[in-house]
JSON list of C-alpha atoms in Angstrom, two decimals:
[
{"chain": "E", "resi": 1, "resn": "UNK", "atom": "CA", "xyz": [0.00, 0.00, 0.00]},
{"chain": "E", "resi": 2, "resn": "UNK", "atom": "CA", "xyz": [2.45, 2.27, 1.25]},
{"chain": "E", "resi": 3, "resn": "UNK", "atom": "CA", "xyz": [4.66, 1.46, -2.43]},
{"chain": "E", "resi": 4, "resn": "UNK", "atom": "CA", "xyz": [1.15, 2.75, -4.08]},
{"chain": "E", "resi": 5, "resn": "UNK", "atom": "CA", "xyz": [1.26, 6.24, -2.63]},
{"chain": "E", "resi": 6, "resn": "UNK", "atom": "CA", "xyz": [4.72, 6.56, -3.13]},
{"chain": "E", "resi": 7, "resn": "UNK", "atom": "CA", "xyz": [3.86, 5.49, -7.22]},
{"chain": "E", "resi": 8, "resn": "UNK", "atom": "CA", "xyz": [0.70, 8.13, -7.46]},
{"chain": "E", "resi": 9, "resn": "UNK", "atom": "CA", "xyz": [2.99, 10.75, -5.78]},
{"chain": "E", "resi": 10, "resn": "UNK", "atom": "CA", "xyz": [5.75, 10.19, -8.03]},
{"chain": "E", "resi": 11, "resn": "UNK", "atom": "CA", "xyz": [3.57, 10.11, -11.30]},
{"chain": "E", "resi": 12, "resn": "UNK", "atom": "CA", "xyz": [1.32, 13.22, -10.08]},
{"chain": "E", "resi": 13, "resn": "UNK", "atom": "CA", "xyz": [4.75, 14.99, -9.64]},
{"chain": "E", "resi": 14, "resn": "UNK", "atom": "CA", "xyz": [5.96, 14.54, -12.83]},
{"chain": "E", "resi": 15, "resn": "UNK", "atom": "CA", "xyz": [2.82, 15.31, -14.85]},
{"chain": "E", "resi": 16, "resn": "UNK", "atom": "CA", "xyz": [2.87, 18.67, -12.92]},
{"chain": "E", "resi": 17, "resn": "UNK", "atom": "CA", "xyz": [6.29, 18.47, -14.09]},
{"chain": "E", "resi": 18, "resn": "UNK", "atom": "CA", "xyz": [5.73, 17.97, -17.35]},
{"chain": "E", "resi": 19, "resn": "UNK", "atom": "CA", "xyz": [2.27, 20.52, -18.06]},
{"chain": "E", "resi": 20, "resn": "UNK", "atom": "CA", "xyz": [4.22, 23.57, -16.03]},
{"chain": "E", "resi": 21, "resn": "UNK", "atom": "CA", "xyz": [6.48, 25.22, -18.05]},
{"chain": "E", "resi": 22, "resn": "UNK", "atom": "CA", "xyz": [7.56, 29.18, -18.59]},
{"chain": "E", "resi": 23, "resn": "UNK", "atom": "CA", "xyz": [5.29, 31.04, -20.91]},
{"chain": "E", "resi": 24, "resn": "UNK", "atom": "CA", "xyz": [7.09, 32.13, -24.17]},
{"chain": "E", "resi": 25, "resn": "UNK", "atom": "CA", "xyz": [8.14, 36.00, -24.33]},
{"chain": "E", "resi": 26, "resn": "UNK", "atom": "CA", "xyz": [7.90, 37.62, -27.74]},
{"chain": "E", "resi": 27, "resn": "UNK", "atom": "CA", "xyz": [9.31, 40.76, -26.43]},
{"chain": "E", "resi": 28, "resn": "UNK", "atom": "CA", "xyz": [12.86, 41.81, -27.16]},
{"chain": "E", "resi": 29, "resn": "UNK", "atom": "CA", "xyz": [15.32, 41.69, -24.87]},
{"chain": "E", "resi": 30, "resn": "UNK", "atom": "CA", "xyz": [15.74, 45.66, -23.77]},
{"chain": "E", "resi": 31, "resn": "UNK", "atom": "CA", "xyz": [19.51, 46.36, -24.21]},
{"chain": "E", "resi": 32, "resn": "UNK", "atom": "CA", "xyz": [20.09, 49.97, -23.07]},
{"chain": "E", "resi": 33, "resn": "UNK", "atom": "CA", "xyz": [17.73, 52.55, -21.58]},
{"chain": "E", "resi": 34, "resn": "UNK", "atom": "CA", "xyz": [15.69, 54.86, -24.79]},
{"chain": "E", "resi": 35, "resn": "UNK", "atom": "CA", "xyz": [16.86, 57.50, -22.48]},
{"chain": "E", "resi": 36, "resn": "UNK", "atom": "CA", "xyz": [20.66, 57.01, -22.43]},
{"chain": "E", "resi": 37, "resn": "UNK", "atom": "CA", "xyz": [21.38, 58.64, -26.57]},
{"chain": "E", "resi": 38, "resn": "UNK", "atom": "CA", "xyz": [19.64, 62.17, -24.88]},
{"chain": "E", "resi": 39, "resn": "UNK", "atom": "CA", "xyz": [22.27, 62.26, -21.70]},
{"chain": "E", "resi": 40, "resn": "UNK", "atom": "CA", "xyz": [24.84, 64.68, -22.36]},
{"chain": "E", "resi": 41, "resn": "UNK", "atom": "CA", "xyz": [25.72, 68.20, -22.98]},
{"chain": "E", "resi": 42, "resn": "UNK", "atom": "CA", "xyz": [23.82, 70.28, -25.97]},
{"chain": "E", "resi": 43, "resn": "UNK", "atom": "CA", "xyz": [24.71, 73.08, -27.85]},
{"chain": "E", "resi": 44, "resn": "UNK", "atom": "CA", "xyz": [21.42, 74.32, -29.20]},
{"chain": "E", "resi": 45, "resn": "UNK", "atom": "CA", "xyz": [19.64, 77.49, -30.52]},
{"chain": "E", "resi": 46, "resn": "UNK", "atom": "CA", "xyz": [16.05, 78.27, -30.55]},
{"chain": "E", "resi": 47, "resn": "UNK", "atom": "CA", "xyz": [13.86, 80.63, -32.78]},
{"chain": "E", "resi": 48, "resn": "UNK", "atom": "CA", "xyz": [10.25, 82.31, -32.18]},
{"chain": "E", "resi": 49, "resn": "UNK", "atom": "CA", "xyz": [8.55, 85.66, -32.20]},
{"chain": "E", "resi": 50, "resn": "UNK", "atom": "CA", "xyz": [10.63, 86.04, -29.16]},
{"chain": "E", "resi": 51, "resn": "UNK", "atom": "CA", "xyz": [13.67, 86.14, -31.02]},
{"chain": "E", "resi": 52, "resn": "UNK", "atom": "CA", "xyz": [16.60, 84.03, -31.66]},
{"chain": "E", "resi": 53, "resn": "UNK", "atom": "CA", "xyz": [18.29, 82.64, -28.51]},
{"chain": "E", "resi": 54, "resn": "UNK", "atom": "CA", "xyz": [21.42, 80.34, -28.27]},
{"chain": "E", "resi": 55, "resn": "UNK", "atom": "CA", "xyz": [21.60, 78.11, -25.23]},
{"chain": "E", "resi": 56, "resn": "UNK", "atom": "CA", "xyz": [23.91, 75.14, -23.57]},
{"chain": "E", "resi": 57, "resn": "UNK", "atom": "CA", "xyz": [21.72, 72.49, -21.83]},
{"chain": "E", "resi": 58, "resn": "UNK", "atom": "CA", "xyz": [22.35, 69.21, -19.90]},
{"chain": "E", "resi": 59, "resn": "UNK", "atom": "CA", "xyz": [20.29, 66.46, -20.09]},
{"chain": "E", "resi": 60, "resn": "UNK", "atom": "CA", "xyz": [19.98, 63.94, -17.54]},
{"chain": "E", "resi": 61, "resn": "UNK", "atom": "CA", "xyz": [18.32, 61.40, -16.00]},
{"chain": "E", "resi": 62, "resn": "UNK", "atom": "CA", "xyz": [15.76, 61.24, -14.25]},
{"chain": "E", "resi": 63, "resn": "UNK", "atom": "CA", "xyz": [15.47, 59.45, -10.91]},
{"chain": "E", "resi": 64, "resn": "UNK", "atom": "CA", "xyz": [11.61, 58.95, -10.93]},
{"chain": "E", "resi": 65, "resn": "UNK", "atom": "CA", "xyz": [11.16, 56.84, -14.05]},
{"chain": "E", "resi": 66, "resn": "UNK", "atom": "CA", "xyz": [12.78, 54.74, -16.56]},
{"chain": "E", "resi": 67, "resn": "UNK", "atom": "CA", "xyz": [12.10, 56.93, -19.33]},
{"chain": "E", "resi": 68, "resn": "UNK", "atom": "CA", "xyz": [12.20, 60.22, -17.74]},
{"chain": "E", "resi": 69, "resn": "UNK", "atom": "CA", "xyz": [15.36, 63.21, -18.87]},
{"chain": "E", "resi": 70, "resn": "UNK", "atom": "CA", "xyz": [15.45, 66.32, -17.29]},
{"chain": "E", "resi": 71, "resn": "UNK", "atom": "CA", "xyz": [16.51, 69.09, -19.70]},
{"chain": "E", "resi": 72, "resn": "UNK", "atom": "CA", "xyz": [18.49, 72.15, -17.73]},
{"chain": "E", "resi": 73, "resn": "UNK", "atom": "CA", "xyz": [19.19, 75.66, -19.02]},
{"chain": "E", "resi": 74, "resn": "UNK", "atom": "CA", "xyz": [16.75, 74.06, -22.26]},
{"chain": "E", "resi": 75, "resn": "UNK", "atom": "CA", "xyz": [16.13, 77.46, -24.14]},
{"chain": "E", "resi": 76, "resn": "UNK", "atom": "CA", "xyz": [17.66, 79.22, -22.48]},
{"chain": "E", "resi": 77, "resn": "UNK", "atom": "CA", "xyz": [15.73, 79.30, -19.36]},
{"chain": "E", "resi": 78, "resn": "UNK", "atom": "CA", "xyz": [18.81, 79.11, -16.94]},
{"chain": "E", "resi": 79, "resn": "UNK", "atom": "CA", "xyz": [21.16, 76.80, -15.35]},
{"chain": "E", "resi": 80, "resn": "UNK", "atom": "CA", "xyz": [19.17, 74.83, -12.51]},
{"chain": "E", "resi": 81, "resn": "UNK", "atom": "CA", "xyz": [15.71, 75.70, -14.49]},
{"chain": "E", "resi": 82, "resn": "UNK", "atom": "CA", "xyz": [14.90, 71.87, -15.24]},
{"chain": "E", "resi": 83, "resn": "UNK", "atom": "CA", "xyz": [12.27, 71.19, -17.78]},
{"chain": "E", "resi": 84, "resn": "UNK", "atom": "CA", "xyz": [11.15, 67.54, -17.83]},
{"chain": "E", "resi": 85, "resn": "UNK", "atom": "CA", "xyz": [10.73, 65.31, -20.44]},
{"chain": "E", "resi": 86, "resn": "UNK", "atom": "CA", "xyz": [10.07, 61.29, -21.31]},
{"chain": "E", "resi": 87, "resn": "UNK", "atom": "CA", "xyz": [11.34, 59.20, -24.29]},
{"chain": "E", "resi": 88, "resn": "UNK", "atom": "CA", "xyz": [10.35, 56.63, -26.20]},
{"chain": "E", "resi": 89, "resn": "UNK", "atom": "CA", "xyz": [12.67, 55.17, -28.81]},
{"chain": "E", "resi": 90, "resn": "UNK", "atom": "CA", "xyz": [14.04, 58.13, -30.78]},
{"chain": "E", "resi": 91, "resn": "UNK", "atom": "CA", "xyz": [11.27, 60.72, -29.63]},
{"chain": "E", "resi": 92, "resn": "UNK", "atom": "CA", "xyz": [10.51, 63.12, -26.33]},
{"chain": "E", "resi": 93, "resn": "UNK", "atom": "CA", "xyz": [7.89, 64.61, -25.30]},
{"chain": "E", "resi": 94, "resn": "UNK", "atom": "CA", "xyz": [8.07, 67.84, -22.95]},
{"chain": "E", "resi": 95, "resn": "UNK", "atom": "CA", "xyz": [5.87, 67.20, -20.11]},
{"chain": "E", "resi": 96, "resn": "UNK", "atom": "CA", "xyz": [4.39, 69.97, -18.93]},
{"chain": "E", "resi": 97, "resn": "UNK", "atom": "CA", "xyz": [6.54, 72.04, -16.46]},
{"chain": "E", "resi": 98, "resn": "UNK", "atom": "CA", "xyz": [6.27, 75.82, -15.13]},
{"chain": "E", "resi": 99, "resn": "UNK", "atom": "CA", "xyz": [9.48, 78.02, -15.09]},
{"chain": "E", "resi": 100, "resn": "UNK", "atom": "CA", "xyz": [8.49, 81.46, -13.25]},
{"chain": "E", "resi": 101, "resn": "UNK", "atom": "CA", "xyz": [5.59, 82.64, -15.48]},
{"chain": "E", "resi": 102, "resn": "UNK", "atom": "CA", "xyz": [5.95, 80.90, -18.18]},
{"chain": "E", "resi": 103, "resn": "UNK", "atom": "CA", "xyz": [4.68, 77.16, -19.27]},
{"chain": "E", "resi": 104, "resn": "UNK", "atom": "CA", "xyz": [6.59, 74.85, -21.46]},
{"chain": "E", "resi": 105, "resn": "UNK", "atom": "CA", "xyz": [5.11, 72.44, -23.50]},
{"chain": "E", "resi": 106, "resn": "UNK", "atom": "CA", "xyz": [5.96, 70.28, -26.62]},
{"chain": "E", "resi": 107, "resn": "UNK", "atom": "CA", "xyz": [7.75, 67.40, -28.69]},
{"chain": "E", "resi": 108, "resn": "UNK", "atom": "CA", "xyz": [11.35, 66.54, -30.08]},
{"chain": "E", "resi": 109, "resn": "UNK", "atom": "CA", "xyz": [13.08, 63.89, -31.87]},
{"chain": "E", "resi": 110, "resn": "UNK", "atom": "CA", "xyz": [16.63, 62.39, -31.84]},
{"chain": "E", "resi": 111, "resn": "UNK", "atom": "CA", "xyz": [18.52, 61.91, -35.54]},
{"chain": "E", "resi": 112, "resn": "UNK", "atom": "CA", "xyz": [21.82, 61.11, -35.58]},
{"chain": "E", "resi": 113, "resn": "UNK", "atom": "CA", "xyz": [23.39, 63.73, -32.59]},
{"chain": "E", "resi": 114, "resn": "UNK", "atom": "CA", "xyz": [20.50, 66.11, -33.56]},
{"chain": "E", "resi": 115, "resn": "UNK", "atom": "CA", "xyz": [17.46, 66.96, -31.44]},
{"chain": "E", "resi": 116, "resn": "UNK", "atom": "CA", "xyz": [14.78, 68.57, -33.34]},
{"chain": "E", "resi": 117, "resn": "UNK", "atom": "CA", "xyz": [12.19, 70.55, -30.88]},
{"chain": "E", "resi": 118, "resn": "UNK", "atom": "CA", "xyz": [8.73, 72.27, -31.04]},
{"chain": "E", "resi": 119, "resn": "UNK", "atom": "CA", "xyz": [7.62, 73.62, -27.94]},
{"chain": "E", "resi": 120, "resn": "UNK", "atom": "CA", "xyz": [5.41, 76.36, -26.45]},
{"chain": "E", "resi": 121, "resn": "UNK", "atom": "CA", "xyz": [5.65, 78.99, -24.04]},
{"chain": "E", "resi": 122, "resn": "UNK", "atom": "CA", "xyz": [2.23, 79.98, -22.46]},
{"chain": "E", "resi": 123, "resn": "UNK", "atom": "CA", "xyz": [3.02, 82.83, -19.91]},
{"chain": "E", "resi": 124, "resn": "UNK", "atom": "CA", "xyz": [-0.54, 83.21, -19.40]},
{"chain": "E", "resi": 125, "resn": "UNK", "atom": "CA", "xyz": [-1.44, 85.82, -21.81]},
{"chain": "E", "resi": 126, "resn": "UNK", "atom": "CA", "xyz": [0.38, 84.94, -24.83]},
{"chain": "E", "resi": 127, "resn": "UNK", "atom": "CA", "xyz": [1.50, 81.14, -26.33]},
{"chain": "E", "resi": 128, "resn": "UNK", "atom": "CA", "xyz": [4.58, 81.64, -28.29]},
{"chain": "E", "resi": 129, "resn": "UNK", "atom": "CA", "xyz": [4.93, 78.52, -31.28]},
{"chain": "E", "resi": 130, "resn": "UNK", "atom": "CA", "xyz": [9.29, 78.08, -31.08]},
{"chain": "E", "resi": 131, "resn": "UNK", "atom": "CA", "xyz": [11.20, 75.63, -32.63]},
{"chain": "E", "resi": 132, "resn": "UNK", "atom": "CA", "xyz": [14.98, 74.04, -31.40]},
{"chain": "E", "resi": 133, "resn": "UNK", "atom": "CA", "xyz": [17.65, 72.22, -32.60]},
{"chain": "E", "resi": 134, "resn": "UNK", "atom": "CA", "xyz": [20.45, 71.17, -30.87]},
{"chain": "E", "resi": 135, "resn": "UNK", "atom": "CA", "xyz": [23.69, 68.86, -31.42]},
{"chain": "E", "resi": 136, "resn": "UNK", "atom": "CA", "xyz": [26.19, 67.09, -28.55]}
]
């Protein structure tokens, strides 16, 4: 009897055994962060009804998400001034972020060592459409 339960144990381990395996993953093995071709020091320049500005900005990481940057001095706006962005693949988006007065608010994209921006300040009273570019 006691050779019995020891045979049904044995076979009801091994079918669990056998139906249990890991579920295929179709997903690609991440090998870098989207984020890490945006770290670095920019030289950029910026044009709008404003004017023309020319700027240095660093972008780093951010410590709050994965896909997070945080873009200082970014048009101009001064060293410290951080203006927050996330990426995805080749492409940023500005979220939302308040420096003083004035709201920022837009897009960019990453060719080659170029980053491409279209952004908006909203100070409240007027929304300036400017375009960047800016190169490591």
């Amino acid at each position: 009897m006691k050779n019995n339960k020891s045979n049904y144990l044995f076979a009801f381990l091994i079918c669990i055994l056998c139906f249990t395996s890991c579920e295929k993953n179709d997903e690609p093995i991440a090998t870098g962060s989207d984020r890490e071709k945006f770290l670095g020091t920019w030289a950029g320049n910026s044009n709008g009804p404003g004017g023309f500005r020319v700027f240095n900005m660093t972008i780093t990481a951010s410590n709050s998400a994965p896909d997070q940057i945080l873009l200082s001095n970014f048009d101009g706006v001064g060293v410290g001034n951080i203006i927050y962005a996330t990426v995805s693949g080749n492409s940023l988006s500005l979220i939302t972020t308040l420096v003083g007065q004035d709201r920022y608010d837009g897009t960019g994209t990453l060719n080659n060592s170029t980053l491409s921006f279209s952004f908006t300040i909203d100070d409240g009273q007027t929304i300036e459409s400017r375009t960047a570019t800016a190169t490591k």
